[in-house]
Structures are given as structure tokens and as C-alpha cells.
Amino acid sequence: MASASAPAKLILFGEHAVVFGEPALATAVDLRTEVFLRPHTTWLADGASIDAPRYRYVREALKRAWKGGPLWVEVRSMIPPASGLGSSAAVTVATIGAASSLAGENGERADVARLGFEVEHKVQGRASPVDTTTATAGGAILVRREAGERLLWEIRQGDRVWFLHACTLPTLELVVGSTGIAAATGPLVARVKDRVGADPSAAADVRAIGGIVLEGLVALQSGDYARAGELMNRNHERLNRLGVGHPKLERLVQAARPHSYGAKLTGAGGGGSMVALTDRPDRVAEAIERAGGRAFVVRTAKLGLDVRP
Ligand code: MEV
């Protein structure tokens, strides 16, 4: 048997724009998914059929990372699915890590991240490597247009290239508010692509988000949370203009803001989750719950993929 676990991620700045090659800043947080693999007589996932739609990332990951016979797969996850926290990236990366361990290989992190991205790209139709790289490397990840200090790896897809860097942020406690509305990432990414193709002001929003990301990084690294919060709010407005907001998500964002430096949607949107930067996490969590969301306080985490032979 082999097992591996990988963390949830939060995108602090830059979701959607990163699919177009703009910068993004993400961090691993202290919620994890663990995948166990054991050779078996037939394919099984959590004791039932592996053909169920919720195992599509696991199936795609195993297609690429496992050349042997049938497996009994068990998935244990603390990450709410389809909520902007990267549950699909975590299960993908953990599956690839466990499969290479079972095969007796010591899967290079860059290879795991590349395979993970291929899986997300295949299942979602279009994606960036930010979620899968964060799940693989842990800590904070900065995506840039060119290679710089602390480059982890680069990932290419067609004519797009992303340079994925490790970066250091202060430890942050963040409040996540989940709408409970599960929205698949693929169609949201496709919606933004259509808008950007049809409307130059949407293309300008994408570029503006890229600028916000780099300013947000500087603000967080210098401990200027007031500025970082303001930039989160600006990033949120741009995402709303790209059409990935949702009325319930907006209620949670507005409920969180009076007690926060800033709040924005995180991940793909369309429902999903928001994140607030605050030094009063309990007040913010309470406000989110009162507005009809489910709140949880998370902490940034350093541990990425963790493989157990
Ligand atoms: C989803 O967590 C983030 C998106 O930017 C999609 C992606 O980067 O693959 C919306």
C-alpha cells in the first residue's frame, strides 16, 4: 500500500487572469486530502465504483501515473469540494504522489506538478498550473510571466508558459466563507475566455488583475495589511466585471468587509468561496455565518505533497 496527502490552496490574488498568463499569488492552507492506493482484484474507490463522476480527477491521474493492475483507492478529504479551495488539485497531486510511491519511483516534484496540471487541464478543458503547483510545493506560490528568483519550475501549454516560484509570506490566518454552491471550474473559465475574446474591457480587467497581484505581494510581504486588503477588494471588483461573481458570494463578501482589511472571491467563483484578510477572524466568521455562509478559519501552511511509502 502507499499513501500521499496534499494541501488545499487559497488564491490570494489573480485567479482567472492567471489562465491568460497573468501573475497570481496562492498559498497552501492547513486542510488536506489523503489518498491511499492498494493493489486489488478490481478497481474500487472508497469501496464503490471508481467510474462515479467525483473520481474523474483520480482516474485521469492514475491513467498518467500508474501502469500496473487494478487498485483499491481510498480518498479522505478535509477540503470541501468545488469550493475554490483546490480540492481537485489536492486529490490529483496526492493520487500521483501515491501512485509513484507504489511504483517504487521517487516522483520528482516538477514532474508531479506537470502531470497534475495535465490532469486538471484535461478534466476542466482549460486551466492554469497554479492550483496543482501549490498542492505539490506547499507554502506560497507566485506565478510570473518570466523566470526570477526562487523559480520552482516552468509549465507550458500550447503558446502559454507559466513560471512558478516559491515565495515567502508572513503566516496568515484567513477566513474562508463558503456559499455551499458548488460551481465547476471548467465552465467558469470558459465563460471568462469568451468574454475576453469578445470585449476589450474584459481583456483590460485581466491585465489590471495582473498588476494588482504584484502590488498585493509587496503589501503582504511588508505587513501592510490595510493596503493588501484594499487590493483584495479591487481584485474582487475586477472578477465581478469578468462575470464570475454570484449574489450569495457577494453577501458574504459584504458581511465580512466591516471587520476585515479586505475580502474577495477565491478560486473560480460562480458560487464557491470568498476569503477575508482580518485580525478579527472570529468576528468575520460570525458575520459570514449570519449572512448564510459556512465559515472556517484557515492558516497558511508550508507542507505540500507528503508521500508515505
Ligand atoms: C481556480 O482555483 C483558479 C482558476 O484561475 C482556474 C485555474 O487557474 O486553473 C479560476
Coordinates of C-alpha atoms and ligand atoms in Angstrom, one line a residue:
M1 CA 0.0 0.0 0.0
A2 CA 1.1 3.6 -0.5
S3 CA -0.5 6.9 0.5
A4 CA 0.1 10.6 -0.1
S5 CA -1.5 13.8 1.1
A6 CA -1.6 17.3 -0.4
P7 CA -2.9 20.6 0.9
A8 CA -5.8 22.9 0.0
K9 CA -4.9 26.2 -1.6
L10 CA -6.3 29.7 -1.5
I11 CA -5.7 32.1 -4.3
L12 CA -5.0 35.4 -2.6
F13 CA -4.8 37.4 -5.9
G14 CA -5.0 36.6 -9.6
E15 CA -7.5 33.8 -10.2
H16 CA -8.9 33.6 -13.8
A17 CA -6.3 36.2 -15.0
V18 CA -3.6 33.5 -14.4
V19 CA -5.2 31.3 -17.1
F20 CA -4.3 34.0 -19.6
G21 CA -0.7 34.1 -18.3
E22 CA -1.0 37.0 -15.8
P23 CA 0.7 36.7 -12.4
A24 CA -1.1 35.1 -9.4
L25 CA -0.4 34.6 -5.7
A26 CA -1.6 31.5 -3.9
T27 CA -0.9 29.7 -0.7
A28 CA -1.3 26.3 0.7
V29 CA -3.5 26.1 3.8
D30 CA -3.9 23.7 6.7
L31 CA -6.7 21.5 5.2
R32 CA -5.5 18.3 3.4
T33 CA -6.7 15.4 1.2
E34 CA -5.1 12.0 1.6
V35 CA -5.2 9.2 -1.0
F36 CA -4.4 5.6 -0.2
L37 CA -3.7 3.1 -3.0
R38 CA -3.6 -0.7 -2.6
P39 CA -3.4 -3.4 -5.4
H40 CA -6.7 -5.2 -5.6
T41 CA -8.6 -7.7 -7.8
T42 CA -10.8 -5.0 -9.3
W43 CA -10.9 -1.2 -9.5
L44 CA -12.6 0.4 -6.4
A45 CA -12.8 3.8 -5.0
D46 CA -14.0 4.2 -1.4
G47 CA -15.4 0.7 -1.6
A48 CA -17.6 1.5 -4.7
S49 CA -17.3 2.2 -8.4
I50 CA -14.4 4.3 -9.5
D51 CA -16.5 5.4 -12.5
A52 CA -18.5 7.8 -10.4
P53 CA -18.0 11.4 -11.7
R54 CA -16.4 12.6 -8.5
Y55 CA -13.4 10.3 -9.2
R56 CA -12.7 11.8 -12.6
Y57 CA -9.5 13.6 -11.3
V58 CA -8.4 10.3 -9.6
R59 CA -9.0 8.3 -12.8
E60 CA -7.2 10.9 -15.0
A61 CA -4.3 11.0 -12.6
L62 CA -4.0 7.2 -12.5
K63 CA -4.1 7.0 -16.3
R64 CA -0.9 9.0 -16.3
A65 CA 0.9 7.9 -13.2
W66 CA 0.1 4.2 -12.8
K67 CA 0.9 1.5 -15.3
G68 CA 0.0 -1.6 -13.1
G69 CA -3.2 -3.5 -12.4
P70 CA -6.4 -2.6 -10.6
L71 CA -6.2 -0.6 -7.4
W72 CA -8.4 0.0 -4.4
V73 CA -8.4 3.7 -3.9
E74 CA -9.4 5.5 -0.7
V75 CA -9.8 9.2 -0.5
R76 CA -10.0 11.1 2.7
S77 CA -10.5 14.8 2.4
M78 CA -11.0 17.7 4.7
I79 CA -11.3 20.1 1.7
P80 CA -14.9 20.9 0.7
P81 CA -15.3 20.0 -3.0
A82 CA -16.0 22.7 -5.7
S83 CA -15.5 25.5 -3.2
G84 CA -12.5 27.3 -4.5
L85 CA -10.1 25.6 -2.2
G86 CA -8.4 23.4 -4.7
S87 CA -9.9 20.1 -3.7
S88 CA -9.5 18.7 -7.2
A89 CA -5.8 19.8 -7.4
A90 CA -5.1 18.2 -3.9
V91 CA -6.7 14.9 -4.9
T92 CA -4.9 14.9 -8.2
V93 CA -1.5 15.6 -6.7
A94 CA -2.0 13.2 -3.8
T95 CA -3.0 10.4 -6.3
I96 CA 0.0 11.0 -8.5
G97 CA 2.3 11.0 -5.4
A98 CA 0.8 7.8 -4.0
A99 CA 0.9 6.1 -7.4
S100 CA 4.6 6.9 -8.0
S101 CA 5.4 5.7 -4.5
L102 CA 3.5 2.4 -5.1
A103 CA 5.5 2.0 -8.4
G104 CA 8.7 2.4 -6.4
E105 CA 9.6 5.7 -8.1
N106 CA 10.5 8.8 -6.2
G107 CA 8.4 11.2 -8.4
E108 CA 10.3 14.5 -8.8
R109 CA 8.1 17.4 -7.6
A110 CA 8.3 19.2 -11.0
D111 CA 7.1 16.0 -12.8
V112 CA 4.2 15.6 -10.3
A113 CA 3.2 19.3 -10.8
R114 CA 3.4 18.9 -14.6
L115 CA 1.3 15.7 -14.6
G116 CA -1.1 17.3 -12.1
F117 CA -1.6 20.3 -14.4
E118 CA -2.2 18.0 -17.4
V119 CA -5.0 16.2 -15.4
E120 CA -6.7 19.5 -14.4
H121 CA -6.4 20.8 -18.0
K122 CA -7.9 17.6 -19.4
V123 CA -10.8 17.5 -16.9
Q124 CA -11.6 21.2 -16.9
G125 CA -10.9 21.9 -20.6
R126 CA -8.7 24.9 -19.7
A127 CA -6.7 25.7 -16.6
S128 CA -3.5 27.2 -15.2
P129 CA -1.0 25.3 -13.1
V130 CA -1.4 27.4 -10.0
D131 CA -3.6 25.0 -8.0
T132 CA -1.6 21.9 -8.8
T133 CA 1.7 23.6 -8.2
T134 CA 0.5 24.9 -4.8
A135 CA -0.7 21.5 -3.8
T136 CA 2.6 20.0 -4.8
A137 CA 5.1 22.5 -3.4
G138 CA 3.1 23.9 -0.4
G139 CA 3.9 27.3 1.0
A140 CA 3.2 30.4 -1.0
I141 CA 3.4 30.3 -4.8
L142 CA 3.9 33.3 -7.2
V143 CA 3.2 32.8 -10.8
R144 CA 5.1 35.2 -13.1
R145 CA 5.5 35.8 -16.8
E146 CA 9.3 35.3 -16.6
A147 CA 11.7 33.3 -14.5
G148 CA 13.1 35.0 -11.4
E149 CA 14.5 34.2 -8.0
R150 CA 13.2 31.0 -6.3
L151 CA 11.9 29.5 -9.6
L152 CA 10.4 26.1 -8.9
W153 CA 9.6 25.0 -12.4
E154 CA 8.0 26.3 -15.6
I155 CA 5.0 24.7 -17.2
R156 CA 3.9 25.1 -20.8
Q157 CA 0.7 24.6 -22.6
G158 CA 0.4 25.5 -26.3
D159 CA 1.7 29.0 -26.6
R160 CA 1.3 29.8 -22.9
V161 CA 4.0 29.4 -20.3
W162 CA 3.9 29.9 -16.6
F163 CA 6.9 30.4 -14.3
L164 CA 6.1 29.1 -10.9
H165 CA 8.1 30.5 -8.0
A166 CA 8.3 29.8 -4.3
C167 CA 7.8 32.9 -2.2
T168 CA 7.7 33.9 1.4
L169 CA 4.7 35.4 3.1
P170 CA 4.1 36.1 6.8
T171 CA 1.9 33.4 8.4
L172 CA -1.6 34.4 7.8
E173 CA -4.9 33.4 9.4
L174 CA -7.6 33.8 6.8
V175 CA -11.4 33.4 7.0
V176 CA -13.0 31.4 4.2
G177 CA -16.7 31.7 3.6
S178 CA -18.3 29.1 1.5
T179 CA -21.6 29.7 -0.2
G180 CA -22.3 26.0 -0.4
I181 CA -23.0 26.5 -4.1
A182 CA -20.7 24.1 -5.9
A183 CA -19.7 25.6 -9.2
A184 CA -17.5 23.6 -11.7
T185 CA -14.3 25.5 -12.6
G186 CA -14.3 24.5 -16.4
P187 CA -17.4 26.4 -17.4
L188 CA -16.4 29.5 -15.4
V189 CA -13.0 29.6 -17.1
A190 CA -14.7 29.1 -20.5
R191 CA -17.1 32.0 -19.7
V192 CA -14.2 34.3 -19.0
K193 CA -12.4 33.2 -22.1
D194 CA -15.5 34.1 -24.2
R195 CA -15.8 37.5 -22.6
V196 CA -12.1 38.3 -23.0
G197 CA -12.3 37.3 -26.7
A198 CA -15.4 39.5 -27.3
D199 CA -14.9 42.5 -25.1
P200 CA -11.6 44.6 -24.9
S201 CA -12.7 45.9 -21.5
A202 CA -12.6 42.4 -20.1
A203 CA -9.1 41.9 -21.5
A204 CA -8.2 45.1 -19.7
D205 CA -9.6 43.7 -16.5
V206 CA -7.4 40.6 -16.8
R207 CA -4.3 42.8 -17.3
A208 CA -5.3 45.0 -14.3
I209 CA -5.6 41.9 -12.1
G210 CA -2.1 41.0 -13.1
G211 CA -0.9 44.4 -11.8
I212 CA -2.9 44.0 -8.6
V213 CA -1.2 40.7 -7.9
L214 CA 2.3 42.2 -7.8
E215 CA 1.2 45.1 -5.7
G216 CA -0.6 42.7 -3.3
L217 CA 2.6 40.6 -2.9
V218 CA 4.6 43.7 -1.9
A219 CA 1.9 44.8 0.6
L220 CA 1.6 41.3 2.2
Q221 CA 5.4 40.9 2.4
S222 CA 5.8 44.3 4.1
G223 CA 3.0 43.6 6.5
D224 CA 0.9 46.4 5.1
Y225 CA -2.4 44.5 5.5
A226 CA -4.6 47.7 5.0
R227 CA -3.1 48.0 1.5
A228 CA -3.3 44.3 0.9
G229 CA -7.0 44.3 1.9
E230 CA -7.7 47.3 -0.4
L231 CA -6.1 45.4 -3.3
M232 CA -8.2 42.3 -2.5
N233 CA -11.3 44.5 -2.8
R234 CA -10.1 45.9 -6.1
N235 CA -9.3 42.4 -7.4
H236 CA -12.8 41.3 -6.4
E237 CA -14.5 44.1 -8.3
R238 CA -12.5 43.1 -11.4
L239 CA -13.6 39.5 -11.0
N240 CA -17.2 40.6 -10.7
R241 CA -16.8 42.5 -14.0
L242 CA -15.5 39.3 -15.6
G243 CA -18.8 37.6 -14.7
V244 CA -17.7 35.1 -12.1
G245 CA -19.4 36.6 -9.1
H246 CA -22.6 35.4 -7.5
P247 CA -25.3 37.2 -5.4
K248 CA -24.7 34.9 -2.4
L249 CA -20.9 35.2 -2.6
E250 CA -21.4 39.0 -2.7
R251 CA -23.5 38.9 0.5
L252 CA -20.6 37.0 2.2
V253 CA -18.0 39.4 1.0
Q254 CA -20.0 42.4 2.1
A255 CA -20.7 40.8 5.5
A256 CA -17.0 40.2 6.0
R257 CA -15.7 43.6 5.0
P258 CA -16.6 45.7 8.0
H259 CA -14.4 43.5 10.2
S260 CA -11.7 42.9 7.6
Y261 CA -8.8 44.6 5.8
G262 CA -10.4 43.2 2.6
A263 CA -12.4 40.3 1.1
K264 CA -12.7 38.8 -2.3
L265 CA -13.9 35.7 -4.0
T266 CA -11.2 33.0 -4.2
G267 CA -10.9 30.3 -6.8
A268 CA -13.2 30.0 -9.7
G269 CA -16.3 31.9 -8.2
G270 CA -19.8 31.4 -9.6
G271 CA -20.7 30.4 -6.0
G272 CA -17.8 28.7 -4.3
S273 CA -16.0 30.7 -1.7
M274 CA -14.6 34.0 -0.6
V275 CA -11.6 34.8 1.6
A276 CA -11.1 37.6 4.1
L277 CA -7.9 39.1 5.5
T278 CA -8.5 40.1 9.0
D279 CA -7.1 40.2 12.5
R280 CA -10.6 39.5 13.9
P281 CA -11.2 36.1 12.4
D282 CA -14.0 35.2 14.9
R283 CA -16.0 38.3 14.2
V284 CA -15.6 37.7 10.5
A285 CA -16.6 34.1 10.7
E286 CA -19.7 35.0 12.8
A287 CA -20.7 37.7 10.2
I288 CA -20.3 35.2 7.3
E289 CA -22.4 32.6 9.1
R290 CA -25.1 35.2 9.9
A291 CA -25.2 36.1 6.2
G292 CA -25.9 32.4 5.3
G293 CA -22.4 31.1 4.6
R294 CA -20.3 28.5 6.2
A295 CA -17.2 29.9 7.6
F296 CA -13.9 28.4 8.6
V297 CA -10.6 29.9 9.7
V298 CA -7.5 28.6 8.0
R299 CA -3.9 29.2 8.4
T300 CA -1.2 29.3 5.7
A301 CA 0.8 26.1 5.6
K302 CA 4.3 25.1 4.4
L303 CA 3.7 21.4 3.8
G304 CA 3.0 20.4 0.2
L305 CA 2.8 16.9 -1.2
D306 CA 3.7 14.4 1.5
V307 CA 4.3 10.8 0.3
R308 CA 4.2 7.8 2.7
P309 CA 5.6 4.6 1.2
Ligands
MEV1 C1 -9.3 28.0 -9.8 O1 -8.9 27.7 -8.5 C2 -8.4 29.1 -10.4 C3 -8.7 29.5 -11.8 O2 -7.8 30.6 -12.1 C4 -8.5 28.4 -12.8 C5 -7.1 27.9 -12.9 O3 -6.2 28.7 -12.6 O4 -6.9 26.8 -13.4 C6 -10.1 30.0 -11.9

